[in-house]
PDB file of C-alpha atoms in Angstrom:
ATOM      1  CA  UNK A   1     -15.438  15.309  13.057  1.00 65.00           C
ATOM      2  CA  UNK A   2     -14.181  11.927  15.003  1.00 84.00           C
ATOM      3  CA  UNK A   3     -14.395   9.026  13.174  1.00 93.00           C
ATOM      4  CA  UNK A   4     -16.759   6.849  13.685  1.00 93.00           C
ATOM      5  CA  UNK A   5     -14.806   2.715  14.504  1.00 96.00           C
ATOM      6  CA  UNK A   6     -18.405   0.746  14.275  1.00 95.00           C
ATOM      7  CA  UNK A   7     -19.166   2.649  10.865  1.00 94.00           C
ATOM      8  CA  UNK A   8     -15.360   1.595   9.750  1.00 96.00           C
ATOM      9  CA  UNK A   9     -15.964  -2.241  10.947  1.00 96.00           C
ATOM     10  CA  UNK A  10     -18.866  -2.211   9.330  1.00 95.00           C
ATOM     11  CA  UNK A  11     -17.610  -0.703   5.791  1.00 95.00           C
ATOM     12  CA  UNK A  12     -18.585  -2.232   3.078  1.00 95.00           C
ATOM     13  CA  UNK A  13     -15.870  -2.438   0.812  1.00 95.00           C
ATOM     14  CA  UNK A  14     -16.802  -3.814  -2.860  1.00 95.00           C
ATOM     15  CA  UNK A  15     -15.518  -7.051  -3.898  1.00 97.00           C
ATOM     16  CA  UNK A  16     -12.921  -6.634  -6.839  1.00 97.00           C
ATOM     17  CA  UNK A  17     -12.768  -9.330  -9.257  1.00 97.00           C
ATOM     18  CA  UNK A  18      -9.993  -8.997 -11.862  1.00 97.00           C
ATOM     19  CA  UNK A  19      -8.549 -11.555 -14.405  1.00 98.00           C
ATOM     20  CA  UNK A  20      -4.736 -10.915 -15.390  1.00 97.00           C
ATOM     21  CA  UNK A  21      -2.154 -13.211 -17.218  1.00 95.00           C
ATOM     22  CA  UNK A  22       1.695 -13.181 -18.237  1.00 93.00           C
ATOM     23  CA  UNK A  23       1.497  -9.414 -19.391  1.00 94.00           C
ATOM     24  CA  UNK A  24       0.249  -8.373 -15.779  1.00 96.00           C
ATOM     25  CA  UNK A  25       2.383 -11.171 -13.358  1.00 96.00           C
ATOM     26  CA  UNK A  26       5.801  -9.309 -15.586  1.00 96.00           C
ATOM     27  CA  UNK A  27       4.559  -5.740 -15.762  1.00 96.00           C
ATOM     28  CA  UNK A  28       4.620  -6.158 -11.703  1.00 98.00           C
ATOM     29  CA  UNK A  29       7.937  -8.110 -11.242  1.00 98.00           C
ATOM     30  CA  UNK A  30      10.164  -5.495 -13.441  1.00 97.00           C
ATOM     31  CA  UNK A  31       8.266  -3.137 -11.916  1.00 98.00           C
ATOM     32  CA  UNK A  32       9.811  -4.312  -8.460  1.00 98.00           C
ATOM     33  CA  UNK A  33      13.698  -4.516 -10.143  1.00 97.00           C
ATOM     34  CA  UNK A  34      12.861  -7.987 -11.558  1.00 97.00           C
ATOM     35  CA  UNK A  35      15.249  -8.629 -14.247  1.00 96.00           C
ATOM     36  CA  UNK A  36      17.877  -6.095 -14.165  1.00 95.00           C
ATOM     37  CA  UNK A  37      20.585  -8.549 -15.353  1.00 95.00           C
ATOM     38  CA  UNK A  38      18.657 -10.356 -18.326  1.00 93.00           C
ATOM     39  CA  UNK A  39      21.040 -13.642 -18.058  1.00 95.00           C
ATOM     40  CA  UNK A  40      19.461 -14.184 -14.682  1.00 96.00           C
ATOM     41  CA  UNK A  41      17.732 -17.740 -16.092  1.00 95.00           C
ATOM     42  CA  UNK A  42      16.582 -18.171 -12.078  1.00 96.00           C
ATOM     43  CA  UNK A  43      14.594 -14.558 -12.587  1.00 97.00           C
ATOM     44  CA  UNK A  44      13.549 -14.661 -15.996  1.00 97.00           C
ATOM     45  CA  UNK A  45      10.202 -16.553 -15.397  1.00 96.00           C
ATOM     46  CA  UNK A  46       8.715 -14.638 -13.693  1.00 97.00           C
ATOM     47  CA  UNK A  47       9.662 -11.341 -16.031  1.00 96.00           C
ATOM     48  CA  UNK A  48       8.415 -12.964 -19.316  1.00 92.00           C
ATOM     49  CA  UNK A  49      11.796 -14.023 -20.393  1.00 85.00           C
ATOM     50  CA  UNK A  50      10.833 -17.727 -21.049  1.00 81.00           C
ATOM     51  CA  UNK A  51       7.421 -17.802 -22.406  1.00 77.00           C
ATOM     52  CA  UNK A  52       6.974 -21.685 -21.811  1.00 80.00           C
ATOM     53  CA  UNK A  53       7.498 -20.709 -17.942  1.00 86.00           C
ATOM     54  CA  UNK A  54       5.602 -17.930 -17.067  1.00 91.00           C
ATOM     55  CA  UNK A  55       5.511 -17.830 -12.908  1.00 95.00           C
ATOM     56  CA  UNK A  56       3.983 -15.600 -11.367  1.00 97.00           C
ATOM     57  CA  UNK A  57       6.355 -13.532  -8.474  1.00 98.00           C
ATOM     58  CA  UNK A  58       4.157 -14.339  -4.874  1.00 98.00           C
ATOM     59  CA  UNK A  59       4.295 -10.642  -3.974  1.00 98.00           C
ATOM     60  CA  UNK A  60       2.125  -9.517  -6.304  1.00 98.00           C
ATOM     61  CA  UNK A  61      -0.855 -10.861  -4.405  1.00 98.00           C
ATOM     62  CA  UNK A  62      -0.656  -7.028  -3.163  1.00 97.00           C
ATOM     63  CA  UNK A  63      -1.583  -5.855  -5.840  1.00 97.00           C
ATOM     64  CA  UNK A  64      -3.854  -7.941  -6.954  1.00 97.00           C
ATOM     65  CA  UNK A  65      -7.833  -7.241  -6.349  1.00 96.00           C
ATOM     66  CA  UNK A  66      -6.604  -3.538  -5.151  1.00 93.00           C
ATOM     67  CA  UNK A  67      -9.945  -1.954  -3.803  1.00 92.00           C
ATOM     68  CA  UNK A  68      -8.642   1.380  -4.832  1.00 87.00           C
ATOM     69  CA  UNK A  69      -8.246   4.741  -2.057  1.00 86.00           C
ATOM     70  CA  UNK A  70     -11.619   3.763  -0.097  1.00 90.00           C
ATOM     71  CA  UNK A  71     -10.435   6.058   2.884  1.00 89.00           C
ATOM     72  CA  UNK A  72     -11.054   8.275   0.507  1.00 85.00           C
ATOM     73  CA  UNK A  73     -15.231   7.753   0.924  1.00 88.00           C
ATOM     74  CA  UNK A  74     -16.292  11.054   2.654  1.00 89.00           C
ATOM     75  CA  UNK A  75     -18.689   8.355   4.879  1.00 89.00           C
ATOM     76  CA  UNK A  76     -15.896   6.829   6.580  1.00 92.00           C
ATOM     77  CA  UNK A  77     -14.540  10.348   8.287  1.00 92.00           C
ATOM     78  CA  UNK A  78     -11.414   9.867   8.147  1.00 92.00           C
ATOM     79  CA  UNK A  79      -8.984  12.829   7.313  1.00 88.00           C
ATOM     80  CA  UNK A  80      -7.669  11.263   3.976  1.00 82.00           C
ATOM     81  CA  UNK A  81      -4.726  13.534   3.531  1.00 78.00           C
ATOM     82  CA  UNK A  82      -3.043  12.198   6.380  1.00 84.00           C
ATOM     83  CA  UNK A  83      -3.356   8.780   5.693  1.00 87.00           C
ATOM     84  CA  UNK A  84      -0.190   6.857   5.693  1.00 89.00           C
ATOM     85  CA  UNK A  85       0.908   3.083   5.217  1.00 92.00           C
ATOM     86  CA  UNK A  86       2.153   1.986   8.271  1.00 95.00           C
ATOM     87  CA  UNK A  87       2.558  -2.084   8.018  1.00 97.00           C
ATOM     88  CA  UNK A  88       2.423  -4.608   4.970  1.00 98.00           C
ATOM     89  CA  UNK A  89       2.050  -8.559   5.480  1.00 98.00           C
ATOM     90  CA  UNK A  90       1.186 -11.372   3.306  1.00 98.00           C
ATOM     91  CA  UNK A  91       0.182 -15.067   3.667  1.00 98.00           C
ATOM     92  CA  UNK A  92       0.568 -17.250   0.437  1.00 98.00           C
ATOM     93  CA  UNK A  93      -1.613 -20.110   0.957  1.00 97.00           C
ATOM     94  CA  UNK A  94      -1.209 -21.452  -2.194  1.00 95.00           C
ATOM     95  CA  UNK A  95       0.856 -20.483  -5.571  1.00 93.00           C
ATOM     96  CA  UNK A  96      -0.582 -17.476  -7.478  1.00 96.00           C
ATOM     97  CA  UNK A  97      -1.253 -18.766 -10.912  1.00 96.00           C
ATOM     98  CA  UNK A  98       0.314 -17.184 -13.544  1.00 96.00           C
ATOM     99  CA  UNK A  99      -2.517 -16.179 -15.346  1.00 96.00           C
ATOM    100  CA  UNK A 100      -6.755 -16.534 -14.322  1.00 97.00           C
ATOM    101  CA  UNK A 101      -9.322 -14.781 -12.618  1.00 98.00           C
ATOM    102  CA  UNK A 102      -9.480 -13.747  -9.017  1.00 98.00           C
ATOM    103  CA  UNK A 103     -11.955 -12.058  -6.693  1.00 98.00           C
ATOM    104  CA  UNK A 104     -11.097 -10.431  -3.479  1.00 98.00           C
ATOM    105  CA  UNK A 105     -12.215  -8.931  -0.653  1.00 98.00           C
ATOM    106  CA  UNK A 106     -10.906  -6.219   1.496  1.00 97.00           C
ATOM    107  CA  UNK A 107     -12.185  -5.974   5.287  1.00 97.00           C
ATOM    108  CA  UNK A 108     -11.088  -3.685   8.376  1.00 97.00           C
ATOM    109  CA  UNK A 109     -10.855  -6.326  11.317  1.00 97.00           C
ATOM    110  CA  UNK A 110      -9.806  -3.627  13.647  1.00 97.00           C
ATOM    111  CA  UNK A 111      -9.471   0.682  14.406  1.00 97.00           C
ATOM    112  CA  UNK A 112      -6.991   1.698  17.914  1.00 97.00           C
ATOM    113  CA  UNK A 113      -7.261   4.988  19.138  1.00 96.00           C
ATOM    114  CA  UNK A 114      -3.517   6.459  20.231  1.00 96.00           C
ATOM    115  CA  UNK A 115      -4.948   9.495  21.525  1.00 94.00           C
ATOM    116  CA  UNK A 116      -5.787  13.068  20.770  1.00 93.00           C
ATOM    117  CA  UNK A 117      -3.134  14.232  18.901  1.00 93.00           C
ATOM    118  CA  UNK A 118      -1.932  11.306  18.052  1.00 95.00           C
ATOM    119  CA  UNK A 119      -3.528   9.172  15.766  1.00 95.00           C
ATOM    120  CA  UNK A 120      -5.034   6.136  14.956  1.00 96.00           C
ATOM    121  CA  UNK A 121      -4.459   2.849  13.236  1.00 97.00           C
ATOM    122  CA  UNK A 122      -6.619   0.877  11.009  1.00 97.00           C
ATOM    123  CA  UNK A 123      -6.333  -2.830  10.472  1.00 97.00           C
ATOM    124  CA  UNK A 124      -7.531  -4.295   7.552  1.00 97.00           C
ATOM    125  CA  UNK A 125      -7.153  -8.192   5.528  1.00 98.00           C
ATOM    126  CA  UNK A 126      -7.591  -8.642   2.341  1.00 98.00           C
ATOM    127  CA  UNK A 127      -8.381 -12.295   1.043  1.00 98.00           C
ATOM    128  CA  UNK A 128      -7.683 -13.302  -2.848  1.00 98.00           C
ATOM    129  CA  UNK A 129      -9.121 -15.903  -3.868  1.00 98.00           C
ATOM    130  CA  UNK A 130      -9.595 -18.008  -7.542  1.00 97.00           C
ATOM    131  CA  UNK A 131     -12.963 -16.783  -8.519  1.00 97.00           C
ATOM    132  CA  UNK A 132     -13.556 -20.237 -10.099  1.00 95.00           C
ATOM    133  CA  UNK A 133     -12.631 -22.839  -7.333  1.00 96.00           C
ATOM    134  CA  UNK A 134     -13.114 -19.935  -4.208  1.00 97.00           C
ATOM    135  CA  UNK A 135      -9.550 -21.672  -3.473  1.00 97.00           C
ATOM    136  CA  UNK A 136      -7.856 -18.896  -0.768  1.00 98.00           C
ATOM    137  CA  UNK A 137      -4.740 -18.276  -2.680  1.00 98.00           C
ATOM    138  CA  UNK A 138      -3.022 -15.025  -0.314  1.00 98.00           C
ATOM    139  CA  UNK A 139      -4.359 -12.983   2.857  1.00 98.00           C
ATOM    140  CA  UNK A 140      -3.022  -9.779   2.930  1.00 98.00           C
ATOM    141  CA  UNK A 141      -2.503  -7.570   6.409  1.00 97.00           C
ATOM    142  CA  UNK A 142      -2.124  -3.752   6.203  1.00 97.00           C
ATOM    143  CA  UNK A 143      -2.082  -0.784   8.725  1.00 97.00           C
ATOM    144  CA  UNK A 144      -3.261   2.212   8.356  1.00 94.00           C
ATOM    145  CA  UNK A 145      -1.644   4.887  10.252  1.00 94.00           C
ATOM    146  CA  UNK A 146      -4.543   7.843  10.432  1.00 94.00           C
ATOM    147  CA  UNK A 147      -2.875  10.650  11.636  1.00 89.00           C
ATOM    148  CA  UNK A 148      -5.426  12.873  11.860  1.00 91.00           C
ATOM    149  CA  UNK A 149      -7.977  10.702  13.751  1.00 94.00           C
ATOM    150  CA  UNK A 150      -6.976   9.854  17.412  1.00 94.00           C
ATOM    151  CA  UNK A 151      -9.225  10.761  20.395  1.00 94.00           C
ATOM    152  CA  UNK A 152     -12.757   9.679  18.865  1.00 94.00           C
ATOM    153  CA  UNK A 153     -13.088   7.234  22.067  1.00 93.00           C
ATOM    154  CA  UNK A 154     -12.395   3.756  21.130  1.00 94.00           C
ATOM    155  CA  UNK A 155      -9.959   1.172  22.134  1.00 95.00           C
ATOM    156  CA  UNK A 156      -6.479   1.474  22.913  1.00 95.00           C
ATOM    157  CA  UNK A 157      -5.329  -1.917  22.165  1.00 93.00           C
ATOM    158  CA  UNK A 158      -4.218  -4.214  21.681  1.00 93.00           C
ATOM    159  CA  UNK A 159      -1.907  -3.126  19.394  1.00 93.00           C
ATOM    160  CA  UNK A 160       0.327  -5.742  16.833  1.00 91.00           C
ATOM    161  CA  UNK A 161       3.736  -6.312  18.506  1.00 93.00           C
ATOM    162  CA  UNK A 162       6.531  -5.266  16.075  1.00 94.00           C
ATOM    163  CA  UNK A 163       8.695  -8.480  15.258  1.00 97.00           C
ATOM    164  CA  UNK A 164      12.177  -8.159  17.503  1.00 97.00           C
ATOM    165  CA  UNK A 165      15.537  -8.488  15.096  1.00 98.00           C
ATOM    166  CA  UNK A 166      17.894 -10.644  15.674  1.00 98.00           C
ATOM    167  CA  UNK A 167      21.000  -8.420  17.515  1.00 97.00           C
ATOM    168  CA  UNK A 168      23.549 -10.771  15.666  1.00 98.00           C
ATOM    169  CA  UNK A 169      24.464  -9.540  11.930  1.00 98.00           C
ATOM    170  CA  UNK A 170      22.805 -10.332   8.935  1.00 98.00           C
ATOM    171  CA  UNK A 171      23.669 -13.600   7.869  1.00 98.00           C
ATOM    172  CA  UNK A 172      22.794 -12.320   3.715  1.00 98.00           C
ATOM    173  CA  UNK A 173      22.244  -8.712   2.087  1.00 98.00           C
ATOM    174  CA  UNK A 174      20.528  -8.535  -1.236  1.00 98.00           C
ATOM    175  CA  UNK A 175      21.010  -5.431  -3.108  1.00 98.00           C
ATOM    176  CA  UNK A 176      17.911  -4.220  -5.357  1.00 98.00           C
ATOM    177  CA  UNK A 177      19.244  -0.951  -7.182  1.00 98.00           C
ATOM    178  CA  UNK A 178      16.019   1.004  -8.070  1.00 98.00           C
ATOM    179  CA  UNK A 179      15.707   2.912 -11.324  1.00 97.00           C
ATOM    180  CA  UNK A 180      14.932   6.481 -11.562  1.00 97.00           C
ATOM    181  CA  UNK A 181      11.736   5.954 -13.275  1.00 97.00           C
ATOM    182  CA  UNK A 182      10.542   2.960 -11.316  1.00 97.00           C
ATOM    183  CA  UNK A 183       7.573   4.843  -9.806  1.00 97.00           C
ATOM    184  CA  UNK A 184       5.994   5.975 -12.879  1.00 96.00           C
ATOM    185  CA  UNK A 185       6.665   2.305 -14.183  1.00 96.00           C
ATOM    186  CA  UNK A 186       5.111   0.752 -10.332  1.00 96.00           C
ATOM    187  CA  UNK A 187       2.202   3.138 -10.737  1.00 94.00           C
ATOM    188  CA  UNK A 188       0.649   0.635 -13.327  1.00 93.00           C
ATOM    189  CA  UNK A 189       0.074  -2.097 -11.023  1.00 93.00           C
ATOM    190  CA  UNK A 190      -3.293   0.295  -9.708  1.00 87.00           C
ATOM    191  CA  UNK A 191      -1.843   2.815  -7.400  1.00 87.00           C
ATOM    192  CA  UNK A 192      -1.991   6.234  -9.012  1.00 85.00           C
ATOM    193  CA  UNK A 193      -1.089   8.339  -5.847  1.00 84.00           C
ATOM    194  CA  UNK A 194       0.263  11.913  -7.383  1.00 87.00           C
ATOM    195  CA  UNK A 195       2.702  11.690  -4.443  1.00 87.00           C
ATOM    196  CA  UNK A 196       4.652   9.146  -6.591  1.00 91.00           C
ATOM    197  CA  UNK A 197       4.590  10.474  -9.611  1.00 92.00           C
ATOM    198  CA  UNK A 198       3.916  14.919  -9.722  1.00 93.00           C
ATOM    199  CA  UNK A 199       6.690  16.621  -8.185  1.00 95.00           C
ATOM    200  CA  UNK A 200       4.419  19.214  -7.475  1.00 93.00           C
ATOM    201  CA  UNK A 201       2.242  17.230  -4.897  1.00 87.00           C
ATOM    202  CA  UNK A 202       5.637  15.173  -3.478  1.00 89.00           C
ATOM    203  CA  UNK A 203       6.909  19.308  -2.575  1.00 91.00           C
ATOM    204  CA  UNK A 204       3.361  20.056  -0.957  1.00 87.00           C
ATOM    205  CA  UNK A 205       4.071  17.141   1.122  1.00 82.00           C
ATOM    206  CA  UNK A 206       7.459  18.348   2.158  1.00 87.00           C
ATOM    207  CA  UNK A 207       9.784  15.810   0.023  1.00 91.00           C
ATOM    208  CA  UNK A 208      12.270  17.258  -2.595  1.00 95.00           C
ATOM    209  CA  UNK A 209      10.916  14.869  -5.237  1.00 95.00           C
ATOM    210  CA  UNK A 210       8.047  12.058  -5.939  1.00 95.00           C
ATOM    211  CA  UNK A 211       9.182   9.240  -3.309  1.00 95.00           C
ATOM    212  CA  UNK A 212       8.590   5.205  -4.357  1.00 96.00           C
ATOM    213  CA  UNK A 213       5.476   3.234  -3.575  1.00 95.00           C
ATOM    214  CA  UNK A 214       6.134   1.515  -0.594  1.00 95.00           C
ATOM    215  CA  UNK A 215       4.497  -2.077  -1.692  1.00 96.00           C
ATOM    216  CA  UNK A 216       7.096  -0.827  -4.310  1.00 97.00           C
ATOM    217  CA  UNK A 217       9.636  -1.425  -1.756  1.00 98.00           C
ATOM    218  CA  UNK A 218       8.043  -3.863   0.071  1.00 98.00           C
ATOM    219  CA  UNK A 219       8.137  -5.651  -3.419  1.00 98.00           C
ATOM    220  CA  UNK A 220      11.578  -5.219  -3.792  1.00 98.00           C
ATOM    221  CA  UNK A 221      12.406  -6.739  -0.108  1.00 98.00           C
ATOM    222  CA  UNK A 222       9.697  -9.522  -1.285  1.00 98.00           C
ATOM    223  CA  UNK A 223      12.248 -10.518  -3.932  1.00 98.00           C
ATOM    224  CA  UNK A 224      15.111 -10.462  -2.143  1.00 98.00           C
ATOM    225  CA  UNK A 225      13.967 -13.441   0.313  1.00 98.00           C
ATOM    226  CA  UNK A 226      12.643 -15.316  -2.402  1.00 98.00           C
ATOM    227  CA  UNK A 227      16.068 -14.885  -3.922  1.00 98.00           C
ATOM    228  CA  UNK A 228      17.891 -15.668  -0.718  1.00 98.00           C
ATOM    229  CA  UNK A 229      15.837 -18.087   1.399  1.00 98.00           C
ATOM    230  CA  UNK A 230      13.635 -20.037  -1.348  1.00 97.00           C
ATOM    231  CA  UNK A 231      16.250 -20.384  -4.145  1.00 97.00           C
ATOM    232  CA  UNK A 232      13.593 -18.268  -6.132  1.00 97.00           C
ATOM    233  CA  UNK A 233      10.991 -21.237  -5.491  1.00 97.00           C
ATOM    234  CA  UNK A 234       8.135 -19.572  -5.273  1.00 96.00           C
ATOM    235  CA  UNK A 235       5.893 -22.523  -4.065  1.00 96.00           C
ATOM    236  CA  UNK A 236       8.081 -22.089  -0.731  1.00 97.00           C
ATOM    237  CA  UNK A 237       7.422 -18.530  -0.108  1.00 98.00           C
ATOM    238  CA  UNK A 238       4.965 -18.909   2.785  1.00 98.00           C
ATOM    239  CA  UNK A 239       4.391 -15.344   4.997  1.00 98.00           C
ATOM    240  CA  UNK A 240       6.266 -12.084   5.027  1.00 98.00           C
ATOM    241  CA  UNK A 241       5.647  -8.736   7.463  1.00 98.00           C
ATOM    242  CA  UNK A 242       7.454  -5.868   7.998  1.00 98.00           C
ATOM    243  CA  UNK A 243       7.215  -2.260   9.015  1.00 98.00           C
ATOM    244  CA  UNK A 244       7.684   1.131   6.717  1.00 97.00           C
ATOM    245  CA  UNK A 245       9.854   3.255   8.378  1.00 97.00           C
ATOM    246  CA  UNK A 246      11.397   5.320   6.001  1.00 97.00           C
ATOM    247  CA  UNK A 247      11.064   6.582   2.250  1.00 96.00           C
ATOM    248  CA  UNK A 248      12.682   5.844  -0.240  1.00 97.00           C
ATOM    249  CA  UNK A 249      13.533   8.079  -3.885  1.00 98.00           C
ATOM    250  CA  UNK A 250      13.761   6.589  -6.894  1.00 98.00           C
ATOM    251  CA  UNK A 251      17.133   5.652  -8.201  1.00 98.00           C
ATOM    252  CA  UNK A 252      18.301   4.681  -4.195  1.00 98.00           C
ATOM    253  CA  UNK A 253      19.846   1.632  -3.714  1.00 98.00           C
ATOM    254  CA  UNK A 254      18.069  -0.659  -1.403  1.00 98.00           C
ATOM    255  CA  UNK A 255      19.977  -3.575   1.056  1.00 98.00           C
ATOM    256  CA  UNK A 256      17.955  -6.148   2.291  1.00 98.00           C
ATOM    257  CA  UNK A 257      19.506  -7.832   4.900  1.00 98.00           C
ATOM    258  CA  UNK A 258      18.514 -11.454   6.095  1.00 98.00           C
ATOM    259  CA  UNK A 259      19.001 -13.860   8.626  1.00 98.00           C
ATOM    260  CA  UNK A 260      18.528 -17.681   9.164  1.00 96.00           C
ATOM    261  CA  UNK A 261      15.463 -17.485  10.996  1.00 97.00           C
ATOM    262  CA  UNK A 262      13.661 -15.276   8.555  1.00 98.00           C
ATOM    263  CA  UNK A 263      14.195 -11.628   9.943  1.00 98.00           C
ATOM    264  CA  UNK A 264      14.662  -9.407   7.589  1.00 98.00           C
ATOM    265  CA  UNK A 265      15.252  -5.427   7.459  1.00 98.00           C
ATOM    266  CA  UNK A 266      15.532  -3.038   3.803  1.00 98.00           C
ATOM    267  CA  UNK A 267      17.746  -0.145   4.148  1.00 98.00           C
ATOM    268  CA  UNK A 268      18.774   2.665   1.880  1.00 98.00           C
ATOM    269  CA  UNK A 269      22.227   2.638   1.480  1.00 98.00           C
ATOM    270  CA  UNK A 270      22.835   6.242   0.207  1.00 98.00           C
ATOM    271  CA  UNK A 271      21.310   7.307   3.367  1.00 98.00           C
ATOM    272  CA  UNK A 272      21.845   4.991   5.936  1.00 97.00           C
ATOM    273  CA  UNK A 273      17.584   4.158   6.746  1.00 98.00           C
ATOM    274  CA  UNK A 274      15.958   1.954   7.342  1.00 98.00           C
ATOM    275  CA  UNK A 275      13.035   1.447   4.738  1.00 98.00           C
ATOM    276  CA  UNK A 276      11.398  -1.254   6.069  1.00 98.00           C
ATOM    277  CA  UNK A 277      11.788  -2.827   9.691  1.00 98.00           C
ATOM    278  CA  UNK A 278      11.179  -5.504  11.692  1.00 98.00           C
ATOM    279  CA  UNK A 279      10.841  -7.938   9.002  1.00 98.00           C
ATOM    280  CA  UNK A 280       9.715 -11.354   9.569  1.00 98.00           C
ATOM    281  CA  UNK A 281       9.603 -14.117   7.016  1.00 98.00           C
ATOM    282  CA  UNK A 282       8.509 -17.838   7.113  1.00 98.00           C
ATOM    283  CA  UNK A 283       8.771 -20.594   4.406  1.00 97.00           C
ATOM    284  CA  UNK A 284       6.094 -22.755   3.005  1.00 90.00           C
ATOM    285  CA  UNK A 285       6.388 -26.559   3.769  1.00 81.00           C
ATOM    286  CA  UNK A 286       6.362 -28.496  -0.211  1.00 68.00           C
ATOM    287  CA  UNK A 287       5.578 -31.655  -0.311  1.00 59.00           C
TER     288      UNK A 287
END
C-alpha cells in the first residue's frame, strides 16, 4: 500500500516530557567513548568524574525526548523494516542543563518521493525545550531513508544538498576507539533496536554481527569537534550535520577528521569507510 505524505505531515506524534540529571547526562557521554583515559580533567565533567561540575555533553540533545519507533504505527504505511537513518543534525540554541525537565516535540516537515523502486525520504525536527521556562534549548534534523516507499505520487524535491568537503586535507583527526560492548551500553539512552544488540536479528539483516547505533557514532564524531574546535566548551558548540554512510561494529576504531572551517568526516580505520560524511559544523558566538 503507498504511503500516504498528507497523513505523514499531519502525524501526530506525542509530546515526550522527561526529567534526567547527572546519572543520565554521564550514562550518555561514556556511552559515546567519554572518558576512556580517566586523567582527562577537560572530559571528566561531563562523565561524572567531578561531582561539583556536572556538564552536560551538547550531543545528547538526541537523545533526549526520544519519541520512540513511531514509523512503526501501522497508520502511517510505511514499510517499517526498511527504514533506515539516513541524516542526523543538531542546533544547540542554548546549553543543555545538566540536570531538569524537558518536553519535546517531534514533527515531519517534509516526505520526497525518489521513485518506484527507489525510495523515499522523510524529514522530520525535533524541538527540546525546558518544560519550565518553554526556553528552545536544541532542534534536531533527521532523515529518514524509506526504502520501501517510493512511487506513492508526491514531490520530488527539493531535496537537502549534501555539505561539499573541503578537497584540501584534514587540518585535525580525533581518534574515538569504540569498545566491544558499547552498543549494549548505548542502548540505554532509549533505542532498543535488536539490530544492535541480538546477533540473531543483525544476521537476518545480512551483517556478521550487531552493528553500533549510529547517533552512537554520530555521538562519537559530536565529541570529537567539541574536543577539537571548542576546547571542550560546550557553551560554543553551536550546529553539527552530517551524513551516515557506512556501519560501523563495535570495537572499530573511528577517525574523525576536521578542518578549519568546520567540515568534518568519521571514518573507520580498520576498514577504510567512511561512517559519516559530509560533515558540517559551526560554533556558537559566547558573549
Amino acid at each position: 500500500m503507498a504511503i500516504d505524505r498528507d497523513r505523514l505531515l499531519n502525524h501526530d506524534i506525542p509530546e515526550v516530557h522527561q526529567s534526567y540529571g547527572p546519572r543520565e547526562v554521564a550514562r550518555y557521554a561514556l556511552s559515546i567513548g567519554m572518558g576512556q583515559d580517566p586523567t582527562d580533567m577537560a572530559v571528566l565533567p561531563y562523565v561524572g568524574g567531578l561531582g561539583d561540575d556536572s556538564r552536560a555533553m551538547p550531543a545528547i540533545a538526541c537523545v533526549l525526548g526520544h519519541p520512540g519507533f513511531w514509523l512503526s504505527d501501522p497508520s502511517t504505511g510505511v514499510d517499517a523494516l526498511r527504514v533506515v537513518h539516513g541524516e542526523q543534525g543538531m542546533t544547540i540554541h542554548a546549553p543543555i542543563p545538566p540536570e531538569g525537565t524537558i518536553r519535546a516535540k517531534t514533527r515531519v516537515t517534509e516526505v520526497i518521493d525518489k521513485g518506484e523502486g527507489r525510495g523515499a525520504l522523510l524529514y522530520s525536527e525535533k524541538e527540546v525545550r525546558d518544560a519550565a521556562t518553554g526556553t528552545l534549548l536544541a532542534t534536531c534534523r533527521g532523515t529518514t531513508f524509506l526504502r520501501g516507499d517510493g512511487g506513492f505520487g508526491g514531490p520530488s524535491g527539493p531535496v537537502r544538498p549534501p555539505h561539499v568537503l573541503p578537497e584540501t586535507p584534514p587540518d585535525h583527526a580525533f581518534v574515538t576507539p569504540t569498545r566491544p560492548e558499547q552498543a549494549l551500553a548505548y542502548r540505554w539512552n532509549g533505542d532498543d533496536n535488536p539490530l544492535h544488540l541480538d546477533p540473531r536479528v543483525a544476521a537476518k539483516a545480512g551483517f556478521e554481527r550487531p552493528i553500533l547505533h549510529g547517533l552512537c557514532t554520530f555521538g562519537c564524531a559530536a565529541h570529537a569537534l567539541l574536543a577539537v574546535l571548542c576546547n571542550h566548551d560546550a557553551a560554543r558548540f553551536g550546529a553539527m550535520d552530517g551524513r551516515f554512510t557506512a556501519h560501523v561494529f563495535p570495537g572499530e576504531t573511528l577517525r574523525t577528521e576536521i578542518w578549519r572551517d568546520g567540515s568534518f568526516r568519521t571514518v573507520v580505520v580498520e576498514r577504510d569507510a567512511v561512517a559519516i560524511g559530509n560533515g558540517r559544523f559551526e560554533t556558537r558566538t559566547t558573549r
